[in-house]
Amino acid sequence: MKTNLLVFLCATLMGLQAVSQNISDILEKSLGAVVTISVQKIAENETSVLLGYGSARGNESNADIAYAKALNLSGSLSMGSGFVIEKNGNKYVITNAHVIDNASDEPGSLFVYSINRKKYEMKLVGGDSFYDLAVLAFVTNPGNELVPVEFRKTDVRIGEQVFAIGNPGGKYPYSVSDGIISARNRVLTGIFGKFGFIQSTATVIWGNSGGPLLDASGKVVGINSQLGTVEDSEDEVVIQPQINFALESKISERIVDDILSNKGRVVRGYLGIEFSQRYITDNRAFMYTDIVKNTDSLPTISGVIPGSPAFSVLADKTGYQVVKINNVEVFDIEELLGEMEKIKPGQNVVFILKKGMERITITIIATELKESQLGAIAEYVIAKDDRITLQSGIKQLKVSIATNQSYKQYDYKNKDFNKMNTGSFSKQYHVISAGVLSTGGSISWKIETTADLGAVFRISGLAGVIDLKLIEVSNAYPEPETLRFSLSGEKYICKSTLWY
């Protein structure tokens, strides 16, 4: 009996050792796919660009090469992680959009470092700021040390072992951490990148962003994107090292394929509807994060853009609430967003709407969201603010902003030099960037055209506020100014808004 038990324990230990060695072999091979991304020239005004729209040498192992010397990242202004894939015979680097979206368009701005510390210049193919994903192409032919990895086609399972590889802190390239899948299909807080995230305990910190989350066979199950955080009693943000999020592989590969086949952008459907849901807030700077309770029980159609596919059937349906989209119930503006993100051009979109006791079914055929539609969204939103007039058709977008000011005027009748009058004055401004500026987490994107502004509105509308950074045209030495407008127009109401 003892002999049989001893044989069993030895066999078990040998099996565990073999499994451990096998995983180590797979991970060492996967190191060749991981790169450190270095941004060495930042865009003017440090604004972000909205995106949307081999074998080892000799007998050395990849681990011998990866850890042989320290990586010299001098000259880097920001950095992150990424990994190599292969599509249609070409190698590309996948990373997070936020890792590279502030890089300059000039040559020599963006580089990656491979496992043997070789430096490759990169160029942006395209990306999607909503899902926080970007695709980079090599300016010169990549070397054989860059071994591509594949996206996994099947769903992960709860408790499955996974591994994160990246450059945490920008100081420790090819760091590997392990963990398990904690949850699937997480919905994240904030105003973008919300759906389709895997939660795992594989530790990642700043610098890991854009690196791969791998399964035990070396397949990519997700792209490491965000860390779990909570606020303590003093409103300080505390990182939760065992709560980490990665955009799951099926969504990631779909977006990558879209970007590569559609000139750098993700194809989305367009209906021309403004949806909103109103919430009472405590009036802090970043209104969407400070919701107290909702005043609208369901998402509501609050507007329809003239000339859009929806205009002929929904122009008289403002105030109707959305019950279902394509037979899927929605209970709030975020669930509606998740369903609208699935819509493709040419698709029939069926809404069940209600107002009071009335229920109706409406079908609309989606068209493709293009620059002209984004421009129409910007014009529609700006028209709601009486202070602002858009001046489109130029390279650098301008706005005129009217303000009421008091001024002194001579009163001839009473011979009074100090009579105060109030008049309306307009000033012209260049729009530099737009987004949401807050002490709790700011994001702002470069603006050049009306379409750029519409794209920012679409991605920022959940916040209920839009911040424009402006420079006065006639001022020889202008200081940037910020104009905030609330989509609700009311002090304690956040009108969380989507345009699709």
Short mmCIF file of C-alpha atoms in Angstrom, two decimals:
data_model
loop_
_atom_site.label_atom_id
_atom_site.label_comp_id
_atom_site.label_asym_id
_atom_site.label_seq_id
_atom_site.Cartn_x
_atom_site.Cartn_y
_atom_site.Cartn_z
CA MET A 1 0.00 0.00 0.00
CA LYS A 2 2.77 2.42 0.98
CA THR A 3 4.65 1.54 -2.20
CA ASN A 4 1.60 2.30 -4.35
CA LEU A 5 1.08 5.63 -2.55
CA LEU A 6 4.74 6.56 -3.05
CA VAL A 7 4.53 5.71 -6.76
CA PHE A 8 1.36 7.82 -7.06
CA LEU A 9 2.95 10.83 -5.35
CA CYS A 10 6.08 10.61 -7.50
CA ALA A 11 4.00 10.37 -10.68
CA THR A 12 1.91 13.33 -9.59
CA LEU A 13 4.99 15.45 -8.82
CA MET A 14 6.56 14.53 -12.15
CA GLY A 15 3.30 15.44 -13.93
CA LEU A 16 3.11 18.82 -12.18
CA GLN A 17 6.75 19.48 -13.03
CA ALA A 18 6.08 18.62 -16.69
CA VAL A 19 3.05 20.94 -16.77
CA SER A 20 5.11 23.71 -15.16
CA GLN A 21 7.92 23.25 -17.67
CA ASN A 22 5.43 23.19 -20.54
CA ILE A 23 3.85 26.51 -19.42
CA SER A 24 7.31 28.02 -18.97
CA ASP A 25 8.24 26.95 -22.51
CA ILE A 26 5.05 28.52 -23.88
CA LEU A 27 5.57 31.77 -21.97
CA GLU A 28 9.22 32.05 -23.01
CA LYS A 29 8.18 31.58 -26.62
CA SER A 30 5.48 34.25 -26.17
CA LEU A 31 8.05 36.78 -24.95
CA GLY A 32 9.08 37.23 -28.57
CA ALA A 33 5.66 38.72 -29.35
CA VAL A 34 5.76 41.38 -26.63
CA VAL A 35 7.21 44.84 -27.26
CA THR A 36 7.77 48.01 -25.27
CA ILE A 37 6.24 51.06 -26.96
CA SER A 38 8.02 54.40 -26.71
CA VAL A 39 6.55 57.79 -27.65
CA GLN A 40 9.44 60.17 -28.31
CA LYS A 41 7.60 63.16 -29.77
CA ILE A 42 4.40 64.51 -28.26
CA ALA A 43 1.71 66.27 -30.29
CA GLU A 44 1.44 70.04 -30.07
CA ASN A 45 -0.48 71.22 -26.98
CA GLU A 46 -0.12 67.65 -25.65
CA THR A 47 -3.61 66.79 -26.90
CA SER A 48 -4.65 63.26 -27.77
CA VAL A 49 -5.85 62.21 -31.20
CA LEU A 50 -9.26 60.57 -31.17
CA LEU A 51 -9.02 57.16 -32.82
CA GLY A 52 -12.19 55.71 -34.25
CA TYR A 53 -13.38 56.67 -35.85
CA GLY A 54 10.83 33.98 -35.90
CA SER A 55 13.31 32.12 -33.79
CA ALA A 56 15.98 32.97 -31.24
CA ARG A 57 19.67 33.18 -32.10
CA GLY A 58 21.77 30.01 -31.75
CA ASN A 59 20.92 27.99 -28.65
CA GLU A 60 19.79 30.98 -26.59
CA SER A 61 16.26 30.91 -25.25
CA ASN A 62 13.97 33.92 -25.47
CA ALA A 63 14.42 34.37 -21.73
CA ASP A 64 18.22 34.55 -22.17
CA ILE A 65 17.75 37.29 -24.76
CA ALA A 66 14.98 39.23 -23.03
CA TYR A 67 16.76 39.56 -19.69
CA ALA A 68 20.37 39.77 -20.89
CA LYS A 69 20.62 43.56 -20.61
CA ALA A 70 18.57 46.47 -19.35
CA LEU A 71 16.39 48.24 -21.88
CA ASN A 72 17.53 51.81 -22.57
CA LEU A 73 14.42 53.98 -22.86
CA SER A 74 16.14 57.37 -22.67
CA GLY A 75 14.29 59.88 -24.81
CA SER A 76 10.90 58.32 -24.12
CA LEU A 77 8.21 60.82 -23.13
CA SER A 78 5.63 58.13 -22.49
CA MET A 79 5.53 54.37 -22.87
CA GLY A 80 3.48 51.23 -22.63
CA SER A 81 3.32 47.65 -23.82
CA GLY A 82 2.11 45.90 -26.96
CA PHE A 83 2.28 42.62 -28.82
CA VAL A 84 2.80 41.40 -32.36
CA ILE A 85 0.15 39.71 -34.49
CA GLU A 86 0.17 38.66 -38.13
CA LYS A 87 -2.63 39.46 -40.59
CA ASN A 88 -2.53 38.83 -44.35
CA GLY A 89 1.18 38.05 -44.17
CA ASN A 90 2.08 41.31 -42.41
CA LYS A 91 3.13 41.87 -38.82
CA TYR A 92 1.43 44.54 -36.72
CA VAL A 93 1.68 45.72 -33.13
CA ILE A 94 -1.47 45.92 -31.02
CA THR A 95 -1.66 48.24 -28.01
CA ASN A 96 -4.02 50.55 -26.15
CA ALA A 97 -5.06 53.78 -27.84
CA HIS A 98 -4.18 55.77 -24.71
CA VAL A 99 -0.56 54.58 -24.95
CA ILE A 100 0.02 56.33 -28.29
CA ASP A 101 -2.79 58.83 -28.87
CA ASN A 102 -0.68 61.84 -27.82
CA ALA A 103 2.20 60.96 -30.16
CA SER A 104 3.10 63.49 -32.83
CA ASP A 105 2.34 62.77 -36.49
CA GLU A 106 5.97 63.58 -37.36
CA PRO A 107 8.35 60.78 -38.40
CA GLY A 108 10.51 59.59 -35.54
CA SER A 109 7.76 59.93 -32.95
CA LEU A 110 6.77 56.34 -32.27
CA PHE A 111 8.98 53.29 -31.70
CA VAL A 112 8.84 49.77 -30.31
CA TYR A 113 11.64 47.73 -28.74
CA SER A 114 11.76 44.01 -29.40
CA ILE A 115 12.97 41.17 -27.21
CA ASN A 116 16.63 41.73 -28.20
CA ARG A 117 16.28 45.50 -27.57
CA LYS A 118 16.21 46.31 -31.28
CA LYS A 119 14.40 49.58 -31.96
CA TYR A 120 11.78 49.80 -34.74
CA GLU A 121 10.03 52.94 -35.92
CA MET A 122 6.26 52.56 -36.16
CA LYS A 123 3.36 54.35 -37.78
CA LEU A 124 -0.27 54.43 -36.77
CA VAL A 125 -2.63 52.39 -38.94
CA GLY A 126 -5.70 53.35 -36.94
CA GLY A 127 -7.57 52.63 -33.77
CA ASP A 128 -10.66 53.11 -31.69
CA SER A 129 -10.65 55.37 -28.63
CA PHE A 130 -13.94 53.97 -27.35
CA TYR A 131 -12.49 50.47 -26.99
CA ASP A 132 -8.98 51.86 -26.26
CA LEU A 133 -7.26 49.88 -29.00
CA ALA A 134 -4.68 50.91 -31.62
CA VAL A 135 -2.92 49.12 -34.50
CA LEU A 136 0.66 50.05 -35.44
CA ALA A 137 2.61 49.11 -38.57
CA PHE A 138 6.38 48.75 -38.97
CA VAL A 139 8.11 51.45 -41.04
CA THR A 140 10.87 48.96 -41.90
CA ASN A 141 10.70 45.17 -42.11
CA PRO A 142 10.47 43.59 -38.65
CA GLY A 143 13.09 41.04 -37.64
CA ASN A 144 12.57 37.34 -37.00
CA GLU A 145 12.85 37.85 -33.24
CA LEU A 146 9.31 39.30 -33.35
CA VAL A 147 7.18 36.15 -33.16
CA PRO A 148 3.42 36.81 -33.57
CA VAL A 149 0.79 35.47 -31.21
CA GLU A 150 -2.82 34.61 -32.07
CA PHE A 151 -6.12 35.77 -30.64
CA ARG A 152 -8.06 32.99 -28.96
CA LYS A 153 -11.36 32.14 -30.68
CA THR A 154 -13.18 30.64 -27.69
CA ASP A 155 -14.39 32.21 -24.45
CA VAL A 156 -12.32 31.98 -21.29
CA ARG A 157 -13.67 30.08 -18.31
CA ILE A 158 -13.99 31.29 -14.74
CA GLY A 159 -10.97 30.11 -12.74
CA GLU A 160 -8.84 29.51 -15.85
CA GLN A 161 -5.15 30.33 -15.41
CA VAL A 162 -3.88 33.38 -17.34
CA PHE A 163 -0.64 35.35 -17.63
CA ALA A 164 0.02 39.07 -18.19
CA ILE A 165 3.24 40.14 -19.92
CA GLY A 166 4.41 43.74 -20.24
CA ASN A 167 6.65 46.51 -18.99
CA PRO A 168 5.21 47.65 -15.64
CA GLY A 169 6.30 51.12 -14.62
CA GLY A 170 8.28 51.37 -17.85
CA LYS A 171 11.24 49.86 -15.99
CA TYR A 172 10.74 46.10 -15.94
CA PRO A 173 10.25 44.77 -19.50
CA TYR A 174 9.04 41.19 -20.00
CA SER A 175 7.57 40.97 -16.52
CA VAL A 176 5.19 38.01 -16.23
CA SER A 177 2.43 37.78 -13.65
CA ASP A 178 -0.13 35.02 -13.31
CA GLY A 179 -3.65 34.77 -12.02
CA ILE A 180 -7.06 33.39 -12.81
CA ILE A 181 -10.10 34.63 -14.71
CA SER A 182 -12.32 36.23 -12.07
CA ALA A 183 -15.24 37.33 -14.25
CA ARG A 184 -16.32 37.90 -17.84
CA ASN A 185 -18.22 40.64 -19.69
CA ARG A 186 -17.50 43.30 -17.12
CA VAL A 187 -18.92 46.80 -17.68
CA LEU A 188 -16.43 49.46 -16.62
CA THR A 189 -17.11 52.82 -15.04
CA GLY A 190 -16.26 56.03 -16.88
CA ILE A 191 -17.39 57.33 -20.24
CA PHE A 192 -15.75 55.01 -22.76
CA GLY A 193 -14.28 51.54 -23.21
CA LYS A 194 -17.14 50.07 -21.25
CA PHE A 195 -18.14 46.63 -22.53
CA GLY A 196 -16.59 43.20 -23.09
CA PHE A 197 -13.85 43.19 -20.47
CA ILE A 198 -12.35 40.18 -18.72
CA GLN A 199 -11.52 40.56 -15.03
CA SER A 200 -8.45 38.69 -13.81
CA THR A 201 -6.05 38.51 -10.88
CA ALA A 202 -2.95 38.64 -13.13
CA THR A 203 -1.33 41.76 -11.71
CA VAL A 204 -0.79 44.71 -14.05
CA ILE A 205 0.18 48.31 -13.32
CA TRP A 206 0.92 51.41 -15.37
CA GLY A 207 3.21 50.42 -18.25
CA ASN A 208 1.45 47.07 -18.73
CA SER A 209 -1.24 48.86 -20.74
CA GLY A 210 -1.60 47.31 -24.19
CA GLY A 211 0.23 44.10 -23.33
CA PRO A 212 -1.33 40.67 -23.83
CA LEU A 213 -3.23 38.53 -21.37
CA LEU A 214 -2.36 34.96 -22.39
CA ASP A 215 -3.84 31.57 -21.62
CA ALA A 216 -1.76 28.48 -20.78
CA SER A 217 -1.34 27.67 -24.48
CA GLY A 218 0.03 31.13 -25.34
CA LYS A 219 -3.12 32.46 -27.04
CA VAL A 220 -4.23 36.06 -26.44
CA VAL A 221 -7.44 36.10 -24.41
CA GLY A 222 -7.41 39.85 -23.83
CA ILE A 223 -5.57 43.17 -24.08
CA ASN A 224 -4.62 44.56 -20.67
CA SER A 225 -6.31 47.94 -20.40
CA GLN A 226 -7.33 49.10 -16.93
CA LEU A 227 -6.73 48.60 -13.23
CA GLY A 228 -9.36 48.20 -10.58
CA THR A 229 -9.62 51.22 -8.27
CA VAL A 230 -11.76 52.42 -5.38
CA GLU A 231 -12.01 55.72 -3.53
CA ASP A 232 -11.24 55.74 0.17
CA SER A 233 -12.96 57.90 2.80
CA GLU A 234 -10.79 60.88 1.81
CA ASP A 235 -11.64 60.58 -1.90
CA GLU A 236 -8.16 59.26 -2.67
CA VAL A 237 -7.97 56.69 -5.48
CA VAL A 238 -6.61 53.34 -4.27
CA ILE A 239 -5.41 50.71 -6.77
CA GLN A 240 -6.79 47.20 -6.29
CA PRO A 241 -3.95 44.91 -7.50
CA GLN A 242 -6.15 41.81 -7.74
CA ILE A 243 -8.75 43.49 -9.97
CA ASN A 244 -7.48 43.95 -13.52
CA PHE A 245 -9.31 44.31 -16.81
CA ALA A 246 -8.49 43.22 -20.37
CA LEU A 247 -10.57 43.72 -23.51
CA GLU A 248 -11.60 40.20 -24.49
CA SER A 249 -10.12 38.59 -27.59
CA LYS A 250 -13.22 38.27 -29.79
CA ILE A 251 -14.00 42.00 -29.59
CA SER A 252 -10.30 42.86 -29.92
CA GLU A 253 -9.82 40.83 -33.10
CA ARG A 254 -13.05 42.15 -34.62
CA ILE A 255 -11.87 45.73 -34.07
CA VAL A 256 -8.39 44.96 -35.43
CA ASP A 257 -9.89 43.39 -38.57
CA ASP A 258 -12.17 46.42 -39.01
CA ILE A 259 -9.24 48.82 -38.71
CA LEU A 260 -7.08 46.91 -41.19
CA SER A 261 -9.85 46.57 -43.79
CA ASN A 262 -11.43 50.04 -43.45
CA LYS A 263 -8.53 52.48 -43.69
CA GLY A 264 -7.83 52.67 -39.98
CA ARG A 265 -11.30 52.98 -38.51
CA VAL A 266 -14.08 50.87 -37.06
CA VAL A 267 -17.25 50.78 -39.14
CA ARG A 268 -20.34 51.80 -37.16
CA GLY A 269 -23.99 52.20 -37.96
CA TYR A 270 -25.74 55.59 -37.92
CA LEU A 271 -29.40 56.38 -37.29
CA GLY A 272 -29.35 60.06 -36.31
CA ILE A 273 -30.98 59.74 -32.89
CA GLU A 274 -30.11 61.55 -29.68
CA PHE A 275 -30.75 59.34 -26.65
CA SER A 276 -30.46 60.63 -23.11
CA GLN A 277 -31.18 59.82 -19.50
CA ARG A 278 -31.30 62.47 -16.80
CA TYR A 279 -29.79 62.08 -13.34
CA ILE A 280 -29.66 64.23 -10.24
CA THR A 281 -26.04 64.90 -9.26
CA ASP A 282 -24.22 66.56 -6.36
CA ASN A 283 -22.75 69.07 -8.87
CA ARG A 284 -19.09 68.10 -8.64
CA ALA A 285 -16.76 68.83 -11.56
CA PHE A 286 -17.22 65.47 -13.27
CA MET A 287 -20.96 65.11 -13.13
CA TYR A 288 -21.38 61.57 -14.45
CA THR A 289 -19.38 60.02 -11.59
CA ASP A 290 -21.45 61.76 -8.93
CA ILE A 291 -24.95 60.50 -9.72
CA VAL A 292 -27.36 60.45 -6.81
CA LYS A 293 -30.47 59.06 -8.54
CA ASN A 294 -32.08 58.99 -11.96
CA THR A 295 -35.03 61.15 -12.94
CA ASP A 296 -35.71 59.21 -16.18
CA SER A 297 -36.66 55.59 -15.58
CA LEU A 298 -35.49 54.56 -19.08
CA PRO A 299 -33.34 56.02 -21.88
CA THR A 300 -35.33 58.62 -23.79
CA ILE A 301 -35.30 59.91 -27.37
CA SER A 302 -34.44 63.54 -26.74
CA GLY A 303 -33.81 64.59 -30.34
CA VAL A 304 -33.52 63.51 -33.97
CA ILE A 305 -30.93 64.95 -36.37
CA PRO A 306 -32.47 66.48 -39.52
CA GLY A 307 -31.75 64.55 -42.72
CA SER A 308 -30.81 61.38 -40.86
CA PRO A 309 -32.31 57.88 -41.45
CA ALA A 310 -34.41 58.28 -38.29
CA PHE A 311 -35.80 61.73 -39.03
CA SER A 312 -38.82 60.71 -41.11
CA VAL A 313 -40.06 58.18 -38.52
CA LEU A 314 -38.90 59.63 -35.20
CA ALA A 315 -38.99 63.43 -35.61
CA ASP A 316 -42.33 63.52 -33.75
CA LYS A 317 -41.33 60.88 -31.20
CA THR A 318 -39.11 62.92 -28.88
CA GLY A 319 -39.96 62.13 -25.28
CA TYR A 320 -40.62 58.45 -26.03
CA GLN A 321 -38.67 55.99 -23.88
CA VAL A 322 -36.72 53.03 -25.26
CA VAL A 323 -37.94 49.66 -23.95
CA LYS A 324 -36.16 47.27 -26.35
CA ILE A 325 -33.66 47.35 -29.21
CA ASN A 326 -33.72 44.35 -31.56
CA ASN A 327 -35.72 42.45 -28.94
CA VAL A 328 -33.16 43.15 -26.17
CA GLU A 329 -34.49 45.00 -23.12
CA VAL A 330 -32.52 48.04 -21.99
CA PHE A 331 -32.85 49.55 -18.53
CA ASP A 332 -30.41 52.46 -18.67
CA ILE A 333 -28.29 54.54 -21.04
CA GLU A 334 -25.27 52.24 -20.67
CA GLU A 335 -27.20 49.12 -21.70
CA LEU A 336 -28.53 51.07 -24.66
CA LEU A 337 -24.96 52.00 -25.59
CA GLY A 338 -23.94 48.34 -25.50
CA GLU A 339 -26.68 47.41 -27.98
CA MET A 340 -26.09 50.40 -30.27
CA GLU A 341 -22.39 49.48 -30.56
CA LYS A 342 -23.45 46.20 -32.20
CA ILE A 343 -25.32 47.89 -35.07
CA LYS A 344 -23.77 47.77 -38.53
CA PRO A 345 -24.58 49.73 -41.71
CA GLY A 346 -27.51 48.25 -43.67
CA GLN A 347 -28.96 46.54 -40.60
CA ASN A 348 -32.63 46.81 -39.66
CA VAL A 349 -32.88 48.26 -36.16
CA VAL A 350 -36.17 47.61 -34.36
CA PHE A 351 -37.15 49.79 -31.40
CA ILE A 352 -40.01 49.25 -29.00
CA LEU A 353 -40.86 52.65 -27.53
CA LYS A 354 -43.35 53.81 -24.93
CA LYS A 355 -44.89 57.07 -23.76
CA GLY A 356 -47.41 56.80 -20.97
CA MET A 357 -49.66 53.87 -21.81
CA GLU A 358 -48.77 53.90 -25.51
CA ARG A 359 -46.35 51.37 -26.98
CA ILE A 360 -45.10 51.47 -30.58
CA THR A 361 -42.64 49.52 -32.73
CA ILE A 362 -40.35 51.43 -35.11
CA THR A 363 -37.92 49.97 -37.68
CA ILE A 364 -35.03 52.01 -39.12
CA ILE A 365 -32.32 50.94 -41.58
CA ALA A 366 -28.90 52.06 -40.37
CA THR A 367 -26.45 53.79 -42.70
CA GLU A 368 -22.70 54.11 -42.16
CA LEU A 369 -21.32 56.67 -39.72
CA LYS A 370 -18.97 58.88 -41.75
CA GLU A 371 -17.42 62.33 -41.41
CA SER A 372 -20.49 64.11 -42.78
CA GLN A 373 -22.70 62.46 -40.14
CA LEU A 374 -20.21 63.34 -37.38
CA GLY A 375 -20.29 66.93 -38.60
CA ALA A 376 -24.09 66.91 -38.50
CA ILE A 377 -23.96 65.68 -34.88
CA ALA A 378 -21.62 68.55 -33.90
CA GLU A 379 -23.81 71.16 -35.61
CA TYR A 380 -26.94 69.73 -33.98
CA VAL A 381 -25.42 69.80 -30.48
CA ILE A 382 -23.80 73.24 -30.79
CA ALA A 383 -27.07 74.73 -32.08
CA LYS A 384 -28.63 73.98 -28.68
CA ASP A 385 -26.23 76.44 -26.99
CA ASP A 386 -27.21 80.01 -27.82
CA ARG A 387 -23.73 81.29 -26.99
CA ILE A 388 -21.83 79.33 -29.65
CA THR A 389 -21.82 79.51 -33.45
CA LEU A 390 -19.76 77.04 -35.48
CA GLN A 391 -17.70 78.28 -38.42
CA SER A 392 -16.99 75.16 -40.47
CA GLY A 393 -15.35 74.61 -43.86
CA ILE A 394 -11.88 75.57 -42.66
CA LYS A 395 -8.86 73.54 -41.58
CA GLN A 396 -8.81 74.81 -37.99
CA LEU A 397 -12.31 74.84 -36.57
CA LYS A 398 -13.50 78.22 -35.30
CA VAL A 399 -16.39 79.22 -33.10
CA SER A 400 -17.96 82.55 -32.26
CA ILE A 401 -18.98 82.90 -28.64
CA ALA A 402 -21.44 85.56 -27.55
CA THR A 403 -21.32 87.00 -24.05
CA ASN A 404 -23.37 89.63 -22.29
CA GLN A 405 -21.13 92.34 -20.85
CA SER A 406 -21.74 95.55 -18.98
CA TYR A 407 -20.13 98.75 -20.22
CA LYS A 408 -20.15 102.45 -19.49
CA GLN A 409 -21.91 104.80 -21.90
CA TYR A 410 -22.31 108.58 -21.81
CA ASP A 411 -25.91 109.58 -21.06
CA TYR A 412 -26.38 112.82 -23.05
CA LYS A 413 -29.76 113.61 -21.48
CA ASN A 414 -28.54 113.46 -17.90
CA LYS A 415 -24.89 114.24 -18.68
CA ASP A 416 -23.86 111.12 -16.84
CA PHE A 417 -20.55 109.47 -17.80
CA ASN A 418 -21.13 106.41 -15.60
CA LYS A 419 -24.39 104.98 -16.88
CA MET A 420 -24.06 101.21 -17.22
CA ASN A 421 -25.55 99.34 -20.17
CA THR A 422 -25.49 95.68 -21.04
CA GLY A 423 -24.72 94.49 -24.56
CA SER A 424 -23.98 91.26 -26.39
CA PHE A 425 -20.48 90.82 -27.80
CA SER A 426 -18.98 88.00 -29.87
CA LYS A 427 -15.40 86.80 -29.96
CA GLN A 428 -13.87 84.30 -32.37
CA TYR A 429 -11.87 81.36 -31.09
CA HIS A 430 -9.93 78.46 -32.52
CA VAL A 431 -11.06 75.16 -31.01
CA ILE A 432 -7.91 73.36 -29.86
CA SER A 433 -9.39 70.34 -28.12
CA ALA A 434 -12.57 68.99 -26.60
CA GLY A 435 -13.50 66.39 -24.03
CA VAL A 436 -14.21 66.29 -20.32
CA LEU A 437 -11.87 68.05 -17.91
CA SER A 438 -12.08 66.97 -14.29
CA THR A 439 -9.92 66.46 -11.22
CA GLY A 440 -11.34 62.95 -11.15
CA GLY A 441 -9.99 62.01 -14.57
CA SER A 442 -9.64 64.30 -17.58
CA ILE A 443 -9.58 63.39 -21.25
CA SER A 444 -9.29 65.78 -24.17
CA TRP A 445 -8.81 65.21 -27.90
CA LYS A 446 -7.37 67.36 -30.65
CA ILE A 447 -9.95 69.18 -32.80
CA GLU A 448 -9.42 70.37 -36.37
CA THR A 449 -12.78 69.89 -38.09
CA THR A 450 -16.49 69.79 -37.33
CA ALA A 451 -16.34 65.99 -37.76
CA ASP A 452 -13.64 65.81 -35.05
CA LEU A 453 -15.93 67.71 -32.72
CA GLY A 454 -18.84 65.37 -33.48
CA ALA A 455 -16.64 62.35 -32.76
CA VAL A 456 -15.66 63.79 -29.38
CA PHE A 457 -19.30 64.50 -28.56
CA ARG A 458 -20.19 60.87 -29.30
CA ILE A 459 -17.49 59.51 -27.02
CA SER A 460 -17.91 62.07 -24.21
CA GLY A 461 -21.69 62.51 -24.12
CA LEU A 462 -22.23 60.08 -21.24
CA ALA A 463 -20.56 62.63 -18.94
CA GLY A 464 -23.37 65.12 -19.52
CA VAL A 465 -20.89 67.95 -20.04
CA ILE A 466 -18.54 68.96 -22.85
CA ASP A 467 -15.42 71.07 -22.32
CA LEU A 468 -13.94 73.07 -25.22
CA LYS A 469 -10.38 74.37 -24.98
CA LEU A 470 -10.17 77.59 -26.98
CA ILE A 471 -7.66 80.21 -28.11
CA GLU A 472 -8.88 83.70 -29.08
CA VAL A 473 -8.20 84.41 -32.76
CA SER A 474 -7.46 88.14 -32.50
CA ASN A 475 -5.17 87.89 -29.48
CA ALA A 476 -1.48 87.98 -30.42
CA TYR A 477 -0.48 86.20 -27.19
CA PRO A 478 -3.51 84.11 -26.34
CA GLU A 479 -3.90 82.02 -23.23
CA PRO A 480 -6.03 78.88 -23.60
CA GLU A 481 -9.54 79.26 -22.22
CA THR A 482 -12.03 76.55 -21.32
CA LEU A 483 -15.72 76.71 -22.09
CA ARG A 484 -17.95 74.11 -20.46
CA PHE A 485 -21.50 73.54 -21.47
CA SER A 486 -23.96 71.26 -19.78
CA LEU A 487 -26.14 69.11 -22.02
CA SER A 488 -29.03 69.50 -19.58
CA GLY A 489 -28.64 73.24 -19.07
CA GLU A 490 -29.55 72.71 -15.42
CA LYS A 491 -27.22 73.00 -12.45
CA TYR A 492 -28.01 69.78 -10.61
CA ILE A 493 -29.09 67.61 -13.54
CA CYS A 494 -26.71 65.45 -15.59
CA LYS A 495 -28.18 64.64 -19.00
CA SER A 496 -26.15 61.60 -19.99
CA THR A 497 -26.38 61.59 -23.80
CA LEU A 498 -25.60 59.39 -26.82
CA TRP A 499 -25.80 60.15 -30.54
CA TYR A 500 -26.19 57.18 -32.88
#
